[in-house]
């Protein structure tokens, strides 16, 4: 299966700081990358969809000025949580997909963000 | 109505038994269906994908799809304690650029 690398795996930061999470597809070109957030005992909630070279499409209720997504190349997407607050503490997971019709979604290992 | 519905469980089965996990979805335009396994604190791992009506078998796993009933299921034969995890049902419209929608997941406990 395809490999998606996500870093860092765990971040602890103070309230008000910004955190950047990187997601790389290592052995394929990911035309589309998705960012999910998962709170304890809840399902994965899609935050945004990003296509290489274009602006991300955010899901309803997700603040685009707070969660900055950049998909500058076919192998790299970044999510920056700006001015993080304790309520932003969550498990953030990136995923990547090729464009073909039946392509599967491959996940990074996730980033556990804890905002103090 | 949720887009993808699953019973959150827990579903407890004895070791060696068949575990049956079920999922219904609301979007009739869905074309791709997936089952992911997620261990606590880890990201999901793809177990099975199915795209057409009927059964698809892979080792101890069988996925079943009925588009008319908007129903997807996963059977795990000869369940092992290592199968204990949360199983996420996911659906997608056609195309790798389309978003994947997940159910809440069913927690499976295999009792030794």
PDB file of C-alpha atoms in Angstrom:
ATOM      1  CA  UNK A   1       0.000   0.000   0.000  1.00  0.00           C
ATOM      2  CA  UNK A   2       0.956   3.630  -0.374  1.00  0.00           C
ATOM      3  CA  UNK A   3       2.929   5.348   2.378  1.00  0.00           C
ATOM      4  CA  UNK A   4       1.908   8.636   3.908  1.00  0.00           C
ATOM      5  CA  UNK A   5       4.262  10.183   6.419  1.00  0.00           C
ATOM      6  CA  UNK A   6       3.019  12.654   9.023  1.00  0.00           C
ATOM      7  CA  UNK A   7       5.094  14.697  11.451  1.00  0.00           C
ATOM      8  CA  UNK A   8       5.251  15.396  14.296  1.00  0.00           C
ATOM      9  CA  UNK A   9       3.463  12.527  16.010  1.00  0.00           C
ATOM     10  CA  UNK A  10       2.882  14.463  19.197  1.00  0.00           C
ATOM     11  CA  UNK A  11       2.941  18.152  20.059  1.00  0.00           C
ATOM     12  CA  UNK A  12       2.475  19.857  23.394  1.00  0.00           C
ATOM     13  CA  UNK A  13       2.296  23.628  23.210  1.00  0.00           C
ATOM     14  CA  UNK A  14       1.176  26.650  25.146  1.00  0.00           C
ATOM     15  CA  UNK A  15      -2.065  28.420  24.380  1.00  0.00           C
ATOM     16  CA  UNK A  16      -1.610  31.102  21.740  1.00  0.00           C
ATOM     17  CA  UNK A  17       1.205  29.446  19.826  1.00  0.00           C
ATOM     18  CA  UNK A  18       1.018  28.124  16.283  1.00  0.00           C
ATOM     19  CA  UNK A  19       1.678  24.533  15.337  1.00  0.00           C
ATOM     20  CA  UNK A  20       2.567  23.181  11.891  1.00  0.00           C
ATOM     21  CA  UNK A  21       1.872  19.589  10.901  1.00  0.00           C
ATOM     22  CA  UNK A  22       3.424  18.081   7.782  1.00  0.00           C
ATOM     23  CA  UNK A  23       1.999  15.342   5.606  1.00  0.00           C
ATOM     24  CA  UNK A  24       4.010  13.707   2.827  1.00  0.00           C
ATOM     25  CA  UNK A  25       3.134  11.020   0.333  1.00  0.00           C
ATOM     26  CA  UNK A  26       6.347   9.033  -0.021  1.00  0.00           C
ATOM     27  CA  UNK A  27       5.775   6.776  -2.999  1.00  0.00           C
ATOM     28  CA  UNK A  28       2.973   8.325  -5.035  1.00  0.00           C
ATOM     29  CA  UNK A  29       1.718  11.675  -6.191  1.00  0.00           C
ATOM     30  CA  UNK A  30      -1.186  12.750  -4.048  1.00  0.00           C
ATOM     31  CA  UNK A  31      -3.372  15.014  -6.131  1.00  0.00           C
ATOM     32  CA  UNK A  32      -5.729  15.370  -3.199  1.00  0.00           C
ATOM     33  CA  UNK A  33      -5.043  15.438   0.508  1.00  0.00           C
ATOM     34  CA  UNK A  34      -7.579  15.459   3.274  1.00  0.00           C
ATOM     35  CA  UNK A  35      -7.212  16.638   6.853  1.00  0.00           C
ATOM     36  CA  UNK A  36      -9.283  15.000   9.548  1.00  0.00           C
ATOM     37  CA  UNK A  37      -9.683  15.678  13.244  1.00  0.00           C
ATOM     38  CA  UNK A  38     -10.730  13.101  15.803  1.00  0.00           C
ATOM     39  CA  UNK A  39     -11.772  13.791  19.372  1.00  0.00           C
ATOM     40  CA  UNK A  40     -11.734  10.937  21.915  1.00  0.00           C
ATOM     41  CA  UNK A  41     -14.372   8.277  21.272  1.00  0.00           C
ATOM     42  CA  UNK A  42     -15.637  10.132  18.212  1.00  0.00           C
ATOM     43  CA  UNK A  43     -15.388   9.517  14.507  1.00  0.00           C
ATOM     44  CA  UNK A  44     -13.030  11.154  12.078  1.00  0.00           C
ATOM     45  CA  UNK A  45     -14.384  14.531  11.048  1.00  0.00           C
ATOM     46  CA  UNK A  46     -13.197  15.992   7.767  1.00  0.00           C
ATOM     47  CA  UNK A  47     -11.773  19.465   8.202  1.00  0.00           C
ATOM     48  CA  UNK A  48     -10.708  20.312   4.687  1.00  0.00           C
ATOM     49  CA  UNK A  49      -9.802  18.982   1.279  1.00  0.00           C
ATOM     50  CA  UNK A  50      -6.779  20.313  -0.526  1.00  0.00           C
ATOM     51  CA  UNK A  51      -5.808  19.859  -4.142  1.00  0.00           C
ATOM     52  CA  UNK A  52      -2.291  20.554  -5.276  1.00  0.00           C
ATOM     53  CA  UNK A  53      -1.831  24.138  -6.362  1.00  0.00           C
ATOM     54  CA  UNK A  54      -5.259  25.364  -5.342  1.00  0.00           C
ATOM     55  CA  UNK A  55      -6.935  26.682  -2.225  1.00  0.00           C
ATOM     56  CA  UNK A  56      -8.279  24.210   0.274  1.00  0.00           C
ATOM     57  CA  UNK A  57     -11.996  23.572   0.581  1.00  0.00           C
ATOM     58  CA  UNK A  58     -13.073  23.719   4.201  1.00  0.00           C
ATOM     59  CA  UNK A  59     -15.990  21.867   5.740  1.00  0.00           C
ATOM     60  CA  UNK A  60     -18.774  23.825   7.368  1.00  0.00           C
ATOM     61  CA  UNK A  61     -17.808  25.059  10.793  1.00  0.00           C
ATOM     62  CA  UNK A  62     -14.054  24.863  10.266  1.00  0.00           C
ATOM     63  CA  UNK A  63     -12.318  28.240  10.469  1.00  0.00           C
ATOM     64  CA  UNK A  64     -10.076  28.649   7.466  1.00  0.00           C
ATOM     65  CA  UNK A  65      -8.132  31.489   9.090  1.00  0.00           C
ATOM     66  CA  UNK A  66      -7.362  29.320  12.080  1.00  0.00           C
ATOM     67  CA  UNK A  67      -6.497  26.110  10.259  1.00  0.00           C
ATOM     68  CA  UNK A  68      -4.200  27.080   7.412  1.00  0.00           C
ATOM     69  CA  UNK A  69      -3.671  24.422   4.782  1.00  0.00           C
ATOM     70  CA  UNK A  70      -0.999  24.534   2.117  1.00  0.00           C
ATOM     71  CA  UNK A  71      -0.636  21.905  -0.611  1.00  0.00           C
ATOM     72  CA  UNK A  72       2.323  23.292  -2.505  1.00  0.00           C
ATOM     73  CA  UNK A  73       3.409  20.094  -4.228  1.00  0.00           C
ATOM     74  CA  UNK A  74       2.068  16.686  -5.180  1.00  0.00           C
ATOM     75  CA  UNK A  75       3.813  15.132  -2.210  1.00  0.00           C
ATOM     76  CA  UNK A  76       3.448  17.665   0.601  1.00  0.00           C
ATOM     77  CA  UNK A  77       0.591  19.284   2.461  1.00  0.00           C
ATOM     78  CA  UNK A  78       0.818  21.213   5.706  1.00  0.00           C
ATOM     79  CA  UNK A  79      -1.755  22.144   8.323  1.00  0.00           C
ATOM     80  CA  UNK A  80      -0.975  25.074  10.598  1.00  0.00           C
ATOM     81  CA  UNK A  81      -3.088  25.553  13.694  1.00  0.00           C
ATOM     82  CA  UNK A  82      -2.755  29.245  14.420  1.00  0.00           C
ATOM     83  CA  UNK A  83      -3.093  30.665  17.933  1.00  0.00           C
ATOM     84  CA  UNK A  84      -3.955  27.260  19.328  1.00  0.00           C
ATOM     85  CA  UNK A  85      -6.257  26.989  22.315  1.00  0.00           C
ATOM     86  CA  UNK A  86      -7.032  24.066  24.630  1.00  0.00           C
ATOM     87  CA  UNK A  87     -10.215  23.278  22.675  1.00  0.00           C
ATOM     88  CA  UNK A  88      -8.032  22.622  19.620  1.00  0.00           C
ATOM     89  CA  UNK A  89      -6.448  19.679  21.433  1.00  0.00           C
ATOM     90  CA  UNK A  90      -7.247  16.679  19.292  1.00  0.00           C
ATOM     91  CA  UNK A  91      -5.836  13.930  17.080  1.00  0.00           C
ATOM     92  CA  UNK A  92      -5.158  15.351  13.609  1.00  0.00           C
ATOM     93  CA  UNK A  93      -4.774  12.909  10.741  1.00  0.00           C
ATOM     94  CA  UNK A  94      -3.853  13.606   7.157  1.00  0.00           C
ATOM     95  CA  UNK A  95      -4.720  11.335   4.288  1.00  0.00           C
ATOM     96  CA  UNK A  96      -3.881  11.230   0.640  1.00  0.00           C
ATOM     97  CA  UNK A  97      -5.391   9.855  -2.493  1.00  0.00           C
ATOM     98  CA  UNK A  98      -4.693   9.591  -6.163  1.00  0.00           C
ATOM     99  CA  UNK A  99      -7.286  10.916  -8.552  1.00  0.00           C
ATOM    100  CA  UNK A 100      -8.509   7.632 -10.055  1.00  0.00           C
ATOM    101  CA  UNK A 101     -12.088   6.519  -9.552  1.00  0.00           C
ATOM    102  CA  UNK A 102     -11.621   3.737  -7.061  1.00  0.00           C
ATOM    103  CA  UNK A 103      -8.559   4.994  -5.305  1.00  0.00           C
ATOM    104  CA  UNK A 104      -8.242   4.192  -1.639  1.00  0.00           C
ATOM    105  CA  UNK A 105      -7.500   6.689   1.077  1.00  0.00           C
ATOM    106  CA  UNK A 106      -4.186   6.231   2.855  1.00  0.00           C
ATOM    107  CA  UNK A 107      -3.580   7.779   6.239  1.00  0.00           C
ATOM    108  CA  UNK A 108      -0.621   9.322   7.940  1.00  0.00           C
ATOM    109  CA  UNK A 109       0.190   8.185  11.462  1.00  0.00           C
ATOM    110  CA  UNK A 110      -1.579  11.151  13.038  1.00  0.00           C
ATOM    111  CA  UNK A 111      -0.544  14.026  15.299  1.00  0.00           C
ATOM    112  CA  UNK A 112      -1.760  14.262  18.870  1.00  0.00           C
ATOM    113  CA  UNK A 113      -1.964  17.957  19.705  1.00  0.00           C
ATOM    114  CA  UNK A 114      -2.217  19.000  23.329  1.00  0.00           C
ATOM    115  CA  UNK A 115      -2.624  22.715  24.029  1.00  0.00           C
ATOM    116  CA  UNK A 116      -1.981  23.730  27.617  1.00  0.00           C
TER     117      UNK A 116
ATOM    118  CA  UNK B   1     -29.841  11.272   9.670  1.00  0.00           C
ATOM    119  CA  UNK B   2     -26.121  10.599   9.806  1.00  0.00           C
ATOM    120  CA  UNK B   3     -24.392  10.019   6.504  1.00  0.00           C
ATOM    121  CA  UNK B   4     -22.801   6.796   7.716  1.00  0.00           C
ATOM    122  CA  UNK B   5     -24.332   4.918  10.619  1.00  0.00           C
ATOM    123  CA  UNK B   6     -22.720   2.258  12.742  1.00  0.00           C
ATOM    124  CA  UNK B   7     -23.481   0.791  16.136  1.00  0.00           C
ATOM    125  CA  UNK B   8     -20.704   2.012  18.403  1.00  0.00           C
ATOM    126  CA  UNK B   9     -20.726  -1.233  20.403  1.00  0.00           C
ATOM    127  CA  UNK B  10     -18.829  -2.684  22.064  1.00  0.00           C
ATOM    128  CA  UNK B  11     -19.380  -5.929  20.200  1.00  0.00           C
ATOM    129  CA  UNK B  12     -17.953  -8.820  22.191  1.00  0.00           C
ATOM    130  CA  UNK B  13     -17.240 -12.170  20.564  1.00  0.00           C
ATOM    131  CA  UNK B  14     -15.292 -15.186  21.830  1.00  0.00           C
ATOM    132  CA  UNK B  15     -11.997 -16.078  20.218  1.00  0.00           C
ATOM    133  CA  UNK B  16     -12.533 -18.193  17.103  1.00  0.00           C
ATOM    134  CA  UNK B  17     -16.065 -16.913  16.468  1.00  0.00           C
ATOM    135  CA  UNK B  18     -17.328 -14.840  13.572  1.00  0.00           C
ATOM    136  CA  UNK B  19     -17.647 -11.111  14.203  1.00  0.00           C
ATOM    137  CA  UNK B  20     -20.271  -9.315  12.127  1.00  0.00           C
ATOM    138  CA  UNK B  21     -20.041  -5.544  11.736  1.00  0.00           C
ATOM    139  CA  UNK B  22     -22.732  -3.528   9.996  1.00  0.00           C
ATOM    140  CA  UNK B  23     -23.036  -0.118   8.416  1.00  0.00           C
ATOM    141  CA  UNK B  24     -25.695   1.848   6.552  1.00  0.00           C
ATOM    142  CA  UNK B  25     -25.216   4.985   4.490  1.00  0.00           C
ATOM    143  CA  UNK B  26     -27.523   7.680   3.215  1.00  0.00           C
ATOM    144  CA  UNK B  27     -25.878   8.979   0.014  1.00  0.00           C
ATOM    145  CA  UNK B  28     -27.105   6.897  -2.926  1.00  0.00           C
ATOM    146  CA  UNK B  29     -24.321   8.429  -5.031  1.00  0.00           C
ATOM    147  CA  UNK B  30     -21.712   6.554  -3.014  1.00  0.00           C
ATOM    148  CA  UNK B  31     -19.566   4.317  -5.178  1.00  0.00           C
ATOM    149  CA  UNK B  32     -16.677   3.214  -2.989  1.00  0.00           C
ATOM    150  CA  UNK B  33     -16.924   1.558   0.372  1.00  0.00           C
ATOM    151  CA  UNK B  34     -14.173   0.884   2.848  1.00  0.00           C
ATOM    152  CA  UNK B  35     -13.565  -0.752   6.164  1.00  0.00           C
ATOM    153  CA  UNK B  36     -10.760   0.605   8.304  1.00  0.00           C
ATOM    154  CA  UNK B  37      -9.390  -0.749  11.554  1.00  0.00           C
ATOM    155  CA  UNK B  38      -8.237   1.727  14.180  1.00  0.00           C
ATOM    156  CA  UNK B  39      -6.376   0.895  17.352  1.00  0.00           C
ATOM    157  CA  UNK B  40      -6.548   3.356  20.215  1.00  0.00           C
ATOM    158  CA  UNK B  41      -4.305   6.362  19.613  1.00  0.00           C
ATOM    159  CA  UNK B  42      -3.394   5.241  16.104  1.00  0.00           C
ATOM    160  CA  UNK B  43      -4.544   6.273  12.660  1.00  0.00           C
ATOM    161  CA  UNK B  44      -6.899   4.061  10.630  1.00  0.00           C
ATOM    162  CA  UNK B  45      -5.591   1.151   8.617  1.00  0.00           C
ATOM    163  CA  UNK B  46      -7.395  -0.018   5.484  1.00  0.00           C
ATOM    164  CA  UNK B  47      -8.799  -3.542   5.831  1.00  0.00           C
ATOM    165  CA  UNK B  48     -11.114  -3.936   2.870  1.00  0.00           C
ATOM    166  CA  UNK B  49     -12.509  -1.988  -0.051  1.00  0.00           C
ATOM    167  CA  UNK B  50     -15.569  -2.944  -2.077  1.00  0.00           C
ATOM    168  CA  UNK B  51     -17.145  -1.277  -5.062  1.00  0.00           C
ATOM    169  CA  UNK B  52     -19.841  -3.600  -6.447  1.00  0.00           C
ATOM    170  CA  UNK B  53     -22.742  -5.503  -4.956  1.00  0.00           C
ATOM    171  CA  UNK B  54     -21.994  -8.870  -3.448  1.00  0.00           C
ATOM    172  CA  UNK B  55     -19.245 -10.347  -1.361  1.00  0.00           C
ATOM    173  CA  UNK B  56     -15.513  -9.781  -1.435  1.00  0.00           C
ATOM    174  CA  UNK B  57     -13.222 -12.033   0.532  1.00  0.00           C
ATOM    175  CA  UNK B  58      -9.662 -11.423   1.677  1.00  0.00           C
ATOM    176  CA  UNK B  59      -8.251 -13.949   4.100  1.00  0.00           C
ATOM    177  CA  UNK B  60     -10.388 -13.965   7.246  1.00  0.00           C
ATOM    178  CA  UNK B  61     -12.284 -10.874   6.151  1.00  0.00           C
ATOM    179  CA  UNK B  62     -15.396 -10.700   3.952  1.00  0.00           C
ATOM    180  CA  UNK B  63     -17.011  -7.440   2.951  1.00  0.00           C
ATOM    181  CA  UNK B  64     -20.594  -7.439   1.730  1.00  0.00           C
ATOM    182  CA  UNK B  65     -22.288  -4.643  -0.172  1.00  0.00           C
ATOM    183  CA  UNK B  66     -25.961  -4.124  -1.020  1.00  0.00           C
ATOM    184  CA  UNK B  67     -26.438  -0.790  -2.740  1.00  0.00           C
ATOM    185  CA  UNK B  68     -30.211  -1.164  -3.005  1.00  0.00           C
ATOM    186  CA  UNK B  69     -30.420  -1.434   0.781  1.00  0.00           C
ATOM    187  CA  UNK B  70     -27.532   1.024   1.282  1.00  0.00           C
ATOM    188  CA  UNK B  71     -25.883  -1.509   3.511  1.00  0.00           C
ATOM    189  CA  UNK B  72     -22.298  -2.613   3.986  1.00  0.00           C
ATOM    190  CA  UNK B  73     -21.008  -5.265   6.324  1.00  0.00           C
ATOM    191  CA  UNK B  74     -17.732  -6.824   7.397  1.00  0.00           C
ATOM    192  CA  UNK B  75     -17.374 -10.387   8.617  1.00  0.00           C
ATOM    193  CA  UNK B  76     -14.274 -11.466  10.494  1.00  0.00           C
ATOM    194  CA  UNK B  77     -13.879 -15.235  10.686  1.00  0.00           C
ATOM    195  CA  UNK B  78     -11.855 -17.020  13.366  1.00  0.00           C
ATOM    196  CA  UNK B  79     -11.670 -13.815  15.417  1.00  0.00           C
ATOM    197  CA  UNK B  80      -8.431 -13.283  17.323  1.00  0.00           C
ATOM    198  CA  UNK B  81      -7.729 -11.082  20.358  1.00  0.00           C
ATOM    199  CA  UNK B  82      -5.497  -9.003  18.075  1.00  0.00           C
ATOM    200  CA  UNK B  83      -8.618  -8.122  16.069  1.00  0.00           C
ATOM    201  CA  UNK B  84      -9.868  -6.133  19.057  1.00  0.00           C
ATOM    202  CA  UNK B  85     -10.077  -2.573  17.741  1.00  0.00           C
ATOM    203  CA  UNK B  86     -12.554  -0.033  16.411  1.00  0.00           C
ATOM    204  CA  UNK B  87     -13.767  -0.728  12.884  1.00  0.00           C
ATOM    205  CA  UNK B  88     -14.698   2.281  10.806  1.00  0.00           C
ATOM    206  CA  UNK B  89     -17.040   2.111   7.854  1.00  0.00           C
ATOM    207  CA  UNK B  90     -16.348   4.737   5.198  1.00  0.00           C
ATOM    208  CA  UNK B  91     -18.038   5.708   1.943  1.00  0.00           C
ATOM    209  CA  UNK B  92     -17.065   7.841  -1.002  1.00  0.00           C
ATOM    210  CA  UNK B  93     -18.465   9.081  -4.252  1.00  0.00           C
ATOM    211  CA  UNK B  94     -16.491   8.150  -7.348  1.00  0.00           C
ATOM    212  CA  UNK B  95     -13.138   9.842  -7.739  1.00  0.00           C
ATOM    213  CA  UNK B  96      -9.959  10.140  -5.717  1.00  0.00           C
ATOM    214  CA  UNK B  97     -10.654  13.816  -5.161  1.00  0.00           C
ATOM    215  CA  UNK B  98     -13.943  13.089  -3.424  1.00  0.00           C
ATOM    216  CA  UNK B  99     -14.064  13.181   0.341  1.00  0.00           C
ATOM    217  CA  UNK B 100     -14.453  10.044   2.390  1.00  0.00           C
ATOM    218  CA  UNK B 101     -17.131  10.071   5.081  1.00  0.00           C
ATOM    219  CA  UNK B 102     -16.698   7.909   8.141  1.00  0.00           C
ATOM    220  CA  UNK B 103     -19.057   6.315  10.581  1.00  0.00           C
ATOM    221  CA  UNK B 104     -18.435   6.547  14.314  1.00  0.00           C
ATOM    222  CA  UNK B 105     -16.933   3.069  14.324  1.00  0.00           C
ATOM    223  CA  UNK B 106     -17.829  -0.166  16.088  1.00  0.00           C
ATOM    224  CA  UNK B 107     -15.600  -1.250  18.935  1.00  0.00           C
ATOM    225  CA  UNK B 108     -14.886  -4.975  18.708  1.00  0.00           C
ATOM    226  CA  UNK B 109     -13.682  -6.971  21.690  1.00  0.00           C
ATOM    227  CA  UNK B 110     -12.497 -10.523  21.091  1.00  0.00           C
ATOM    228  CA  UNK B 111     -12.506 -12.434  24.350  1.00  0.00           C
ATOM    229  CA  UNK B 112      -9.735 -15.084  24.705  1.00  0.00           C
TER     230      UNK B 112
END
